[in-house]
Tab-separated table of C-alpha atoms in Angstrom:
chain	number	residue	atom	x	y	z
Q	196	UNK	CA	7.975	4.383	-18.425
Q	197	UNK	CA	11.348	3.719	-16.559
Q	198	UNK	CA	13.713	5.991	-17.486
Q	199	UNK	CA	16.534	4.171	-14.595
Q	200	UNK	CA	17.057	0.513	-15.370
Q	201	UNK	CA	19.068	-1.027	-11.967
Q	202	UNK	CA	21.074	-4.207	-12.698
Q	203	UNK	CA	21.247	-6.841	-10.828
Q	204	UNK	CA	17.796	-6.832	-10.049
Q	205	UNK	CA	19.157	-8.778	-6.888
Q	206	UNK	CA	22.614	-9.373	-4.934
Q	207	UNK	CA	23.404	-11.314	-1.997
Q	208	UNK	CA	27.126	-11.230	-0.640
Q	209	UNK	CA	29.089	-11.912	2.277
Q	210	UNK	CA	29.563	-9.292	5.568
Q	211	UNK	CA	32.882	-7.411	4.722
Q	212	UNK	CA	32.371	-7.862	1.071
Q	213	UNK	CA	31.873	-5.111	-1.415
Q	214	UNK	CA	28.335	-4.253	-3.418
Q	215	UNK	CA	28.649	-2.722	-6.749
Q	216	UNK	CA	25.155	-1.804	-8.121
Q	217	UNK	CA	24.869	-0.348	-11.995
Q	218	UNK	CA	22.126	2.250	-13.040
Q	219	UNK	CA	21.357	2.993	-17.246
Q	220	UNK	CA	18.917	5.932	-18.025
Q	221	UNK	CA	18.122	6.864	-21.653
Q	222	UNK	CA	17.921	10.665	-22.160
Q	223	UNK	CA	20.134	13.583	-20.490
Q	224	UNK	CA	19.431	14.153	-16.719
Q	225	UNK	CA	20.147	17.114	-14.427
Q	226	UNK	CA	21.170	14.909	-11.595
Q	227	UNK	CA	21.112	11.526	-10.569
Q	228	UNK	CA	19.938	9.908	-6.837
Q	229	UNK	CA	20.776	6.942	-5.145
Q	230	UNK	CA	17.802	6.298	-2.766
Q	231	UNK	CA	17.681	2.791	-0.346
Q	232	UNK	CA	14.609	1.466	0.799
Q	233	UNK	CA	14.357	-1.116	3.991
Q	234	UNK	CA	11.652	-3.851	4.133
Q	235	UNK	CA	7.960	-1.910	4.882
Q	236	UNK	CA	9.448	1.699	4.923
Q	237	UNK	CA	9.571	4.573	3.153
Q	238	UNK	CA	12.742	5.611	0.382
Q	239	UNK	CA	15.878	7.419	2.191
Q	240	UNK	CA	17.996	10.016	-0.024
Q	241	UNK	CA	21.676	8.526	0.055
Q	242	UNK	CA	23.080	10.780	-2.477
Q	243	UNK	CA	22.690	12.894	-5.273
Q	244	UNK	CA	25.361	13.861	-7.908
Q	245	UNK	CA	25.464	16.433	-10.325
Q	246	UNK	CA	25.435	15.773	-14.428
Q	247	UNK	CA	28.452	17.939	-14.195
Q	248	UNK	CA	30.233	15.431	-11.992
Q	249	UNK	CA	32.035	12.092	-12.191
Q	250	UNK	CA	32.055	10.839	-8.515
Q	251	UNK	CA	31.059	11.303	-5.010
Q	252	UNK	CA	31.459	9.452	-2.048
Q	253	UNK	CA	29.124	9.911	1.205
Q	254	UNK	CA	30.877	7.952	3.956
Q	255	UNK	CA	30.785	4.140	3.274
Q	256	UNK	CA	29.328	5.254	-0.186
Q	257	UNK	CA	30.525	5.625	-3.616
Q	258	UNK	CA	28.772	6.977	-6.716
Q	259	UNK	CA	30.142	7.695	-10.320
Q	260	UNK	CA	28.272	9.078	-13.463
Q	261	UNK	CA	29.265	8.330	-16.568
Q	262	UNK	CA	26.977	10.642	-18.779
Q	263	UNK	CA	28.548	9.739	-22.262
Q	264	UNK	CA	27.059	6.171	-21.550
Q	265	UNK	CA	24.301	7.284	-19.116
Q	266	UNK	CA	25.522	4.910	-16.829
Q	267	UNK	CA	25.591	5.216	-12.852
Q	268	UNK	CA	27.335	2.678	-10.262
Q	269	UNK	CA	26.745	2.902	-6.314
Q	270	UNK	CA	29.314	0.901	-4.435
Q	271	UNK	CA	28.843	0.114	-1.043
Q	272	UNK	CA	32.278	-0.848	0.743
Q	273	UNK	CA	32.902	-2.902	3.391
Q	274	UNK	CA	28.898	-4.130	3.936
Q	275	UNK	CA	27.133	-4.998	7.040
Q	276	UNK	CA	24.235	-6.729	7.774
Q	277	UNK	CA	22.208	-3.697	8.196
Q	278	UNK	CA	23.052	-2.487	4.666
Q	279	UNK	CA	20.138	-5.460	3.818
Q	280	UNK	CA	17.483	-3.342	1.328
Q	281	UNK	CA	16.311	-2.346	-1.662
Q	282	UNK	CA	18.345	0.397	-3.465
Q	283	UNK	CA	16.867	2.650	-6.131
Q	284	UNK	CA	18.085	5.030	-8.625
Q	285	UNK	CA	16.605	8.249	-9.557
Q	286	UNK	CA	16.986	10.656	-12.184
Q	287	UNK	CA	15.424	14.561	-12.465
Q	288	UNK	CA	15.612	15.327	-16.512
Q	289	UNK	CA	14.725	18.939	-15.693
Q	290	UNK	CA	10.950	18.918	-15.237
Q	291	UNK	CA	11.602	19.453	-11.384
Q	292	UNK	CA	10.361	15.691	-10.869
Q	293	UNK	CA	12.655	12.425	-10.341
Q	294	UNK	CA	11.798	8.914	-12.450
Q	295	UNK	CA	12.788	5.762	-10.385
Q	296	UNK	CA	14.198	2.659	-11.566
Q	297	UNK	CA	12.818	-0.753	-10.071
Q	298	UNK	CA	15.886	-0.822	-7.773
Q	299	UNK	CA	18.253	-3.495	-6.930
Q	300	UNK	CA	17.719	-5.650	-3.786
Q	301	UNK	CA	20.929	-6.520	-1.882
Q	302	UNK	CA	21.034	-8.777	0.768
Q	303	UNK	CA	24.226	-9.355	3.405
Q	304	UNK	CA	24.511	-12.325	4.923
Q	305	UNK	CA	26.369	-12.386	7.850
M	190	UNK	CA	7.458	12.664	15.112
M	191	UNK	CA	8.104	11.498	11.657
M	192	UNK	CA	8.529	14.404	9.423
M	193	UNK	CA	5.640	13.026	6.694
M	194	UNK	CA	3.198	11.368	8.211
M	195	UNK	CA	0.863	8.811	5.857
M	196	UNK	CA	-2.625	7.856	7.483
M	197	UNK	CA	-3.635	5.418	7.478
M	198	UNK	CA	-0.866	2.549	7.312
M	199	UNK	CA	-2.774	-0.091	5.793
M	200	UNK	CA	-6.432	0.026	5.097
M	201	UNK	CA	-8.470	-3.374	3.421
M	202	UNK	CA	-11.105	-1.591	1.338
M	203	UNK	CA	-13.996	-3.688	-1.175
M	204	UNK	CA	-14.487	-2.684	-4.700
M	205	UNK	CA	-16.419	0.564	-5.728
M	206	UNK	CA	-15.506	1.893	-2.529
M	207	UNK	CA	-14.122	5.546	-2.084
M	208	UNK	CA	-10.866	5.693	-0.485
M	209	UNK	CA	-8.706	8.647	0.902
M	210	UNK	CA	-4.688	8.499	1.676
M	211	UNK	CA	-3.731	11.523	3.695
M	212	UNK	CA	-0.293	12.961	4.244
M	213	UNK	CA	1.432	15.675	6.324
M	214	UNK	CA	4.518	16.874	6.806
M	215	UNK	CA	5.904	19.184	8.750
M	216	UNK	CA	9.605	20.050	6.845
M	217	UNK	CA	7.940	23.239	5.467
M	218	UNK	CA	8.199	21.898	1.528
M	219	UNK	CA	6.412	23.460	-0.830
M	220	UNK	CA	6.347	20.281	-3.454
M	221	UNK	CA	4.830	16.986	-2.747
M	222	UNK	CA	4.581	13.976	-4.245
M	223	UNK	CA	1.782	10.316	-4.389
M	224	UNK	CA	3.590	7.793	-5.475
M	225	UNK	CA	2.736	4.176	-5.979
M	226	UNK	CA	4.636	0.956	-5.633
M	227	UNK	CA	3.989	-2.229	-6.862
M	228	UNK	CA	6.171	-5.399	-5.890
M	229	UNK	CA	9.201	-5.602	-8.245
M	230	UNK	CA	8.676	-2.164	-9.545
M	231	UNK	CA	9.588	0.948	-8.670
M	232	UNK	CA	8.232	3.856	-7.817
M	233	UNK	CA	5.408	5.710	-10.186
M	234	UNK	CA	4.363	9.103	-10.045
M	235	UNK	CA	0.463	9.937	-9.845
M	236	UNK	CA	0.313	13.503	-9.030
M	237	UNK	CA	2.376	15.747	-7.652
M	238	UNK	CA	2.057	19.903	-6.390
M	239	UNK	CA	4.904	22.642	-6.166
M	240	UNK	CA	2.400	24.721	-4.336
M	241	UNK	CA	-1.345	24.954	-2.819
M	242	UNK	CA	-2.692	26.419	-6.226
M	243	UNK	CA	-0.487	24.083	-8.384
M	244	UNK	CA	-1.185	20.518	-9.282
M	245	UNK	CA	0.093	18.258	-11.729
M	246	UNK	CA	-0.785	14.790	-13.315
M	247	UNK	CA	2.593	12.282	-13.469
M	248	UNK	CA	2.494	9.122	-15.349
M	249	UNK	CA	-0.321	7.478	-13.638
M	250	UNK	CA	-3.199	9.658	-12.901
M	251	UNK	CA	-6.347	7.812	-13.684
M	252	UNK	CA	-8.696	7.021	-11.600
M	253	UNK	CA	-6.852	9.080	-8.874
M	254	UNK	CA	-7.451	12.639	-8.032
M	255	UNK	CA	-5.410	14.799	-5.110
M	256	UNK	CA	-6.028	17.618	-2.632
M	257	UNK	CA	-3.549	20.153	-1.315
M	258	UNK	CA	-5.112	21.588	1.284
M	259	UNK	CA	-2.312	23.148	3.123
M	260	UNK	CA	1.005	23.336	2.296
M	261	UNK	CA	1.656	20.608	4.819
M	262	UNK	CA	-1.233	18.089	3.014
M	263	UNK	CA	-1.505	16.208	0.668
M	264	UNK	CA	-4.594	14.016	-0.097
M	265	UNK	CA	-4.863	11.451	-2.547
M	266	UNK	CA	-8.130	9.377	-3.258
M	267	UNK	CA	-9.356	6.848	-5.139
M	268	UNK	CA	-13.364	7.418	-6.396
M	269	UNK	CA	-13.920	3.722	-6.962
M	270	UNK	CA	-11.428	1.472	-6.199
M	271	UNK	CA	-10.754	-1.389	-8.328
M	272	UNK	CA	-8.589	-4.589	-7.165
M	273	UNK	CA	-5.394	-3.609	-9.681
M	274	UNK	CA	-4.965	-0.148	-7.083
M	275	UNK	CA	-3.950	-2.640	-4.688
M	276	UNK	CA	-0.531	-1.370	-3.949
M	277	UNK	CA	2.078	0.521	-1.612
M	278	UNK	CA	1.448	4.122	-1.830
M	279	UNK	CA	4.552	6.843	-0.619
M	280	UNK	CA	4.079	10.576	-0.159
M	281	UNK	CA	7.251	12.579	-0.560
M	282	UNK	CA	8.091	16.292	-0.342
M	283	UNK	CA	11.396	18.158	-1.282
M	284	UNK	CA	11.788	22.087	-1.228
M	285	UNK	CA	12.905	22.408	-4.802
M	286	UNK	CA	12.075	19.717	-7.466
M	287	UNK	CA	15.319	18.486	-8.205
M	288	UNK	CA	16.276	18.246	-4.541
M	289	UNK	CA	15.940	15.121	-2.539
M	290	UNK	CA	13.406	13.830	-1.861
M	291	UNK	CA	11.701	13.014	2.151
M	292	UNK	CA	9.194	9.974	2.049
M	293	UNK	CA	6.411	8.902	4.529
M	294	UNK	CA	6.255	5.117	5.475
M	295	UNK	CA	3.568	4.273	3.149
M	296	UNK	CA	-0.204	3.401	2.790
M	297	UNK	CA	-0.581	-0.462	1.988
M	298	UNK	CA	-3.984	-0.530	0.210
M	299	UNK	CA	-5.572	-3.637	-0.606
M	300	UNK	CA	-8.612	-3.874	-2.530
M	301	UNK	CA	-10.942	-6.508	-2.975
């Protein structure tokens, strides 16, 4: 089963503009990871952040964690065209292994 | 040179047939992952090793088995293929389990 549930399911927004994607998991997680995934390759590690934390940013990158609602948001400032993928959420519950949602796909158009 | 490598990149296989998905990596990670995707889905975990003598079954483990030959590979094979393992199929490693994890490009297997 999915334990990340990524909504939208799909985005499409101007160059420039903002992307705000929303992850819900149902039981208590040791960290959550924002993975992105381009068109015929492999998942890339964006960021991970800590139960124990509330937000992290990583360059044009923003995560929070809200574990009271087991809610995560990645926002993506200021997009560009190359910023065009799939982006998944990941959780690790403690068994040493992450469970992915079925990821958002964003497209910028320029 | 890619860090995990997944041989082969696509492969067009008939029914019954026995199929093997290889993957190497050369980051020096103890764990490794098979995953499979299917379109509009994410990822599922088939099997997955923290070391050589230690291998686990994830959510989707039949009609799969693995190999960990080395700590650098990490086989996965199907016995007898059937057309619903047609898929996209990612190897990953990370050097604890709750770190990050590195992905290969992906085997796309179609079965027919």
């Amino acid at each position: 089963s999915q334990q990340g549930e990524e909504d939208p399911q799909a985005l499409s927004i101007q160059e420039g503009e903002n992307a705000t994607m929303n992850c819900s998991y149902k039981t208590s997680i040791n960290n959550l990871q924002w993975y992105r995934q381009n068109s015929g390759r492999g998942l890339v590690h964006l960021i991970l952040i800590r139960s124990n934390e509330r937000e992290k940013h990583s360059g044009r990158l923003r995560v929070t964690l809200d574990t009271s609602k087991k809610s995560s948001s990645l926002l993506i400032t200021a997009s560009r065209a190359a910023d065009t993928a799939s982006y998944f959420c990941a959780t690790e519950q403690g068994a040493q292994k992450l469970v992915f949602g079925q990821g958002t796909r964003l497209t910028i158009n320029p | 040179d890619a860090d995990v490598t997944q041989t082969p990149r696509n492969r067009i296989t008939k029914t019954g047939k026995r199929i093997m998905l290889e993957c190497s990596q050369t980051k020096g990670h103890d764990r490794m992952y098979w995953y499979r995707q299917d379109p509009g889905l994410g990822l599922r975990l088939i099997y997955y090793s923290f070391d050589v003598k230690d291998i686990n079954k994830g959510e989707i483990s039949d009609g799969y088995s693995v190999s960990r030959q080395a700590q650098a590979k990490f086989s996965l094979s199907l016995e007898s293929a059937i057309p619903n393992q047609t898929a996209l199929y990612f190897c990953a490693t990370s050097a604890l389990g709750w770190q990050p994890q590195h992905f290969g490009d992906g085997t796309r297997l179609s079965i027919l």
